[in-house]
mmCIF file of C-alpha atoms in Angstrom:
data_model
loop_
_atom_site.group_PDB
_atom_site.id
_atom_site.type_symbol
_atom_site.label_atom_id
_atom_site.label_comp_id
_atom_site.label_asym_id
_atom_site.label_seq_id
_atom_site.Cartn_x
_atom_site.Cartn_y
_atom_site.Cartn_z
ATOM 1 C CA MET A 22 193.454 199.530 85.395
ATOM 2 C CA SER A 23 193.271 203.051 87.740
ATOM 3 C CA SER A 24 190.613 203.680 90.248
ATOM 4 C CA ALA A 25 189.365 206.525 87.960
ATOM 5 C CA GLY A 26 189.324 204.266 84.619
ATOM 6 C CA THR A 27 187.611 201.636 87.701
ATOM 7 C CA THR A 28 185.290 204.461 88.493
ATOM 8 C CA SER A 29 183.977 205.138 84.853
ATOM 9 C CA ALA A 30 183.421 202.556 83.876
ATOM 10 C CA LYS A 31 181.330 201.632 86.496
ATOM 11 C CA THR A 32 179.438 205.211 85.825
ATOM 12 C CA ALA A 33 179.438 204.337 82.081
ATOM 13 C CA GLN A 34 178.234 200.556 82.913
ATOM 14 C CA ALA A 35 175.274 201.936 85.596
ATOM 15 C CA ILE A 36 173.605 204.793 82.826
ATOM 16 C CA ARG A 37 173.088 201.943 80.556
ATOM 17 C CA MET A 38 171.487 199.719 82.643
ATOM 18 C CA HIS A 39 169.397 202.221 83.574
ATOM 19 C CA ASN A 40 168.071 203.282 80.243
ATOM 20 C CA GLU A 41 167.948 199.508 78.925
ATOM 21 C CA ALA A 42 165.526 200.092 82.577
ATOM 22 C CA THR A 43 163.575 202.803 81.996
ATOM 23 C CA VAL A 44 163.303 201.853 77.780
ATOM 24 C CA ARG A 45 161.667 198.525 78.429
ATOM 25 C CA LEU A 46 159.751 200.037 81.536
ATOM 26 C CA LYS A 47 158.235 202.750 79.098
ATOM 27 C CA GLU A 48 157.772 199.944 76.494
ATOM 28 C CA LEU A 49 155.910 197.789 78.830
ATOM 29 C CA ARG A 50 153.513 200.297 80.093
ATOM 30 C CA GLN A 51 152.845 200.567 76.243
ATOM 31 C CA ILE A 52 151.781 197.145 76.301
ATOM 32 C CA VAL A 53 149.149 197.919 79.215
ATOM 33 C CA GLN A 54 147.313 200.997 77.675
ATOM 34 C CA SER A 55 146.892 198.611 74.641
ATOM 35 C CA GLU A 56 145.818 195.837 76.557
ATOM 36 C CA VAL A 57 143.877 197.956 78.380
ATOM 37 C CA ILE A 58 141.710 199.576 75.967
ATOM 38 C CA GLY A 59 141.538 195.531 74.324
ATOM 39 C CA SER A 60 140.603 194.326 77.362
ATOM 40 C CA GLY A 61 140.901 196.031 80.340
ATOM 41 C CA GLN A 62 143.958 194.038 81.728
ATOM 42 C CA GLY A 63 147.167 195.422 82.480
ATOM 43 C CA THR A 64 148.412 197.234 85.479
ATOM 44 C CA ASP A 65 150.351 200.672 85.802
ATOM 45 C CA GLU A 66 150.787 202.152 88.780
ATOM 46 C CA ILE A 67 154.243 204.105 90.750
ATOM 47 C CA ILE A 68 153.630 204.085 94.389
ATOM 48 C CA GLN A 69 155.396 206.638 96.783
ATOM 49 C CA LEU A 70 157.306 205.118 99.545
ATOM 50 C CA GLN A 71 157.252 206.678 103.102
ATOM 51 C CA GLY A 72 161.106 207.896 103.851
ATOM 52 C CA GLY A 73 161.918 208.685 99.861
ATOM 53 C CA GLY A 74 161.654 207.038 96.778
ATOM 54 C CA GLU A 75 158.949 205.498 94.706
ATOM 55 C CA LEU A 76 158.531 201.921 93.069
ATOM 56 C CA HIS A 77 156.595 201.396 89.623
ATOM 57 C CA PHE A 78 154.881 197.994 88.954
ATOM 58 C CA VAL A 79 153.867 196.970 85.165
ATOM 59 C CA ASN A 80 151.807 194.207 84.191
ATOM 60 C CA THR A 81 151.295 192.661 81.036
ATOM 61 C CA LYS A 82 149.432 189.717 79.785
ATOM 62 C CA ASN A 83 152.867 188.120 79.423
ATOM 63 C CA THR A 84 155.279 189.992 81.707
ATOM 64 C CA ARG A 85 156.051 191.929 84.945
ATOM 65 C CA ALA A 86 158.560 194.473 85.821
ATOM 66 C CA TYR A 87 159.250 196.070 89.172
ATOM 67 C CA TYR A 88 161.710 199.741 88.806
ATOM 68 C CA LEU A 89 162.243 200.838 92.455
ATOM 69 C CA ASN A 90 164.139 204.050 93.192
ATOM 70 C CA HIS A 91 165.958 205.279 95.627
ATOM 71 C CA GLU A 92 168.030 207.711 96.313
ATOM 72 C CA GLU A 93 170.921 207.390 93.486
ATOM 73 C CA SER A 94 170.081 203.577 94.259
ATOM 74 C CA TRP A 95 167.808 202.116 92.035
ATOM 75 C CA LEU A 96 166.662 198.466 90.892
ATOM 76 C CA TYR A 97 164.559 196.508 88.110
ATOM 77 C CA LEU A 98 162.670 193.276 87.485
ATOM 78 C CA GLU A 99 161.677 191.919 84.736
ATOM 79 C CA ARG A 100 160.386 188.867 85.193
ATOM 80 C CA GLU A 101 157.544 186.703 82.812
ATOM 81 C CA ASN A 102 154.489 185.895 84.549
ATOM 82 C CA ASP A 103 154.874 182.063 83.304
ATOM 83 C CA GLY A 104 158.689 182.537 85.217
ATOM 84 C CA THR A 105 160.386 181.367 82.629
ATOM 85 C CA SER A 106 163.070 184.181 82.034
ATOM 86 C CA GLY A 107 163.698 187.525 83.724
ATOM 87 C CA THR A 108 166.402 190.577 83.994
ATOM 88 C CA LEU A 109 167.807 192.137 87.451
ATOM 89 C CA TYR A 110 169.445 195.159 87.433
ATOM 90 C CA ILE A 111 170.947 196.816 90.658
ATOM 91 C CA VAL A 112 172.623 199.801 91.043
ATOM 92 C CA ARG A 113 173.740 201.156 94.337
ATOM 93 C CA ARG A 114 175.640 203.900 95.402
ATOM 94 C CA LEU A 115 177.853 203.593 98.131
ATOM 95 C CA PRO A 116 178.427 205.910 101.190
ATOM 96 C CA ASP A 117 182.070 206.415 99.736
ATOM 97 C CA GLY A 118 180.651 207.265 96.259
ATOM 98 C CA ARG A 119 181.474 204.071 95.108
ATOM 99 C CA LEU A 120 178.915 202.247 92.824
ATOM 100 C CA VAL A 121 178.031 198.244 93.057
ATOM 101 C CA THR A 122 176.360 196.807 90.188
ATOM 102 C CA LYS A 123 174.728 192.970 89.333
ATOM 103 C CA ASN A 124 172.825 192.814 85.374
ATOM 104 C CA ILE A 125 171.716 189.073 85.990
ATOM 105 C CA GLN A 126 169.616 187.816 83.075
ATOM 106 C CA PHE A 127 167.781 184.073 84.284
ATOM 107 C CA LEU A 128 165.866 181.179 82.720
ATOM 108 C CA THR A 129 163.509 180.006 85.418
ATOM 109 C CA LYS A 130 161.892 179.962 88.999
ATOM 110 C CA THR A 131 164.588 178.088 90.861
ATOM 111 C CA ASN A 132 167.221 180.722 89.279
ATOM 112 C CA ILE A 133 165.168 182.838 90.663
ATOM 113 C CA LEU A 134 165.026 181.528 94.339
ATOM 114 C CA LYS A 135 169.315 181.679 93.946
ATOM 115 C CA ILE A 136 170.012 184.867 92.691
ATOM 116 C CA LEU A 137 167.591 186.606 95.370
ATOM 117 C CA THR A 138 169.476 184.001 98.482
ATOM 118 C CA LYS A 139 173.030 184.724 96.480
ATOM 119 C CA SER A 140 171.914 188.798 96.564
ATOM 120 C CA HIS A 141 171.062 188.329 100.331
ATOM 121 C CA CYS A 142 167.123 189.235 99.615
ATOM 122 C CA PHE A 143 168.582 192.253 97.318
ATOM 123 C CA LEU A 144 165.657 194.505 98.446
ATOM 124 C CA MET A 145 166.981 194.519 102.163
ATOM 125 C CA THR A 146 170.642 195.114 101.590
ATOM 126 C CA MET A 147 170.157 197.153 98.252
ATOM 127 C CA PHE A 148 167.786 199.194 99.862
ATOM 128 C CA VAL A 149 166.886 199.872 103.519
ATOM 129 C CA PHE A 150 164.094 202.286 103.682
ATOM 130 C CA LYS A 151 162.817 203.220 107.211
ATOM 131 C CA SER A 152 158.982 203.034 106.861
ATOM 132 C CA THR A 153 157.768 199.517 104.724
ATOM 133 C CA PHE A 154 155.876 200.116 101.609
ATOM 134 C CA LYS A 155 152.219 198.476 102.715
ATOM 135 C CA SER A 156 149.241 197.360 100.319
ATOM 136 C CA ASP A 157 146.188 195.728 100.714
ATOM 137 C CA THR A 158 145.171 196.209 97.289
ATOM 138 C CA HIS A 159 148.520 195.818 94.955
ATOM 139 C CA PRO A 160 149.748 192.418 94.110
ATOM 140 C CA ILE A 161 153.367 192.483 95.743
ATOM 141 C CA ALA A 162 152.634 193.290 100.125
ATOM 142 C CA PRO A 163 155.666 192.100 102.081
ATOM 143 C CA ILE A 164 156.337 188.719 103.439
ATOM 144 C CA LYS A 165 158.753 189.268 106.347
ATOM 145 C CA ASP A 166 159.842 192.681 108.359
ATOM 146 C CA GLN A 167 163.456 192.811 110.019
ATOM 147 C CA LYS A 168 164.486 195.418 111.500
ATOM 148 C CA LYS A 169 167.837 196.723 112.622
ATOM 149 C CA ASN A 170 169.843 199.518 114.377
ATOM 150 C CA GLY A 171 166.143 201.411 113.675
ATOM 151 C CA MET A 172 165.957 200.961 110.161
ATOM 152 C CA ARG A 173 163.272 198.956 109.116
ATOM 153 C CA ALA A 174 163.355 196.403 105.588
ATOM 154 C CA SER A 175 160.702 194.864 103.769
ATOM 155 C CA ILE A 176 160.880 191.261 101.956
ATOM 156 C CA ILE A 177 158.589 191.606 99.154
ATOM 157 C CA ALA A 178 157.631 188.478 97.040
ATOM 158 C CA PHE A 179 156.662 188.808 93.310
#
């Protein structure tokens, strides 16, 4: 396949993954709205990150999802609250314009840890922010910060 063909295929894959992620995020938001009305449970938050980007967090009775968007790179992680299954999409635009994509379905908590390890802690390698996300009240929080070349990245626990 030619370089242009590879680029076109990667772009199409990234668009398809983004559409799937945002449609699913919208579905989860609708579930949260109905859960809040019925029981007062559920969370739907959008957090603006210092240095650009935003983190969307949606938590229903059964499922939680994170959508992290920074410049032209993003990731979407969805998992069942009981840890039985989940989905991870990663799209990163490299400085030379190429796209790196990953689409992973997993079925157990152990697989999640293996995926994160093999992805080199995707939050650290895929999205390096100049400042770290901090929240005392949010259910996710940094568990490890690392500084390199004046940049700071956080690995967060899900």
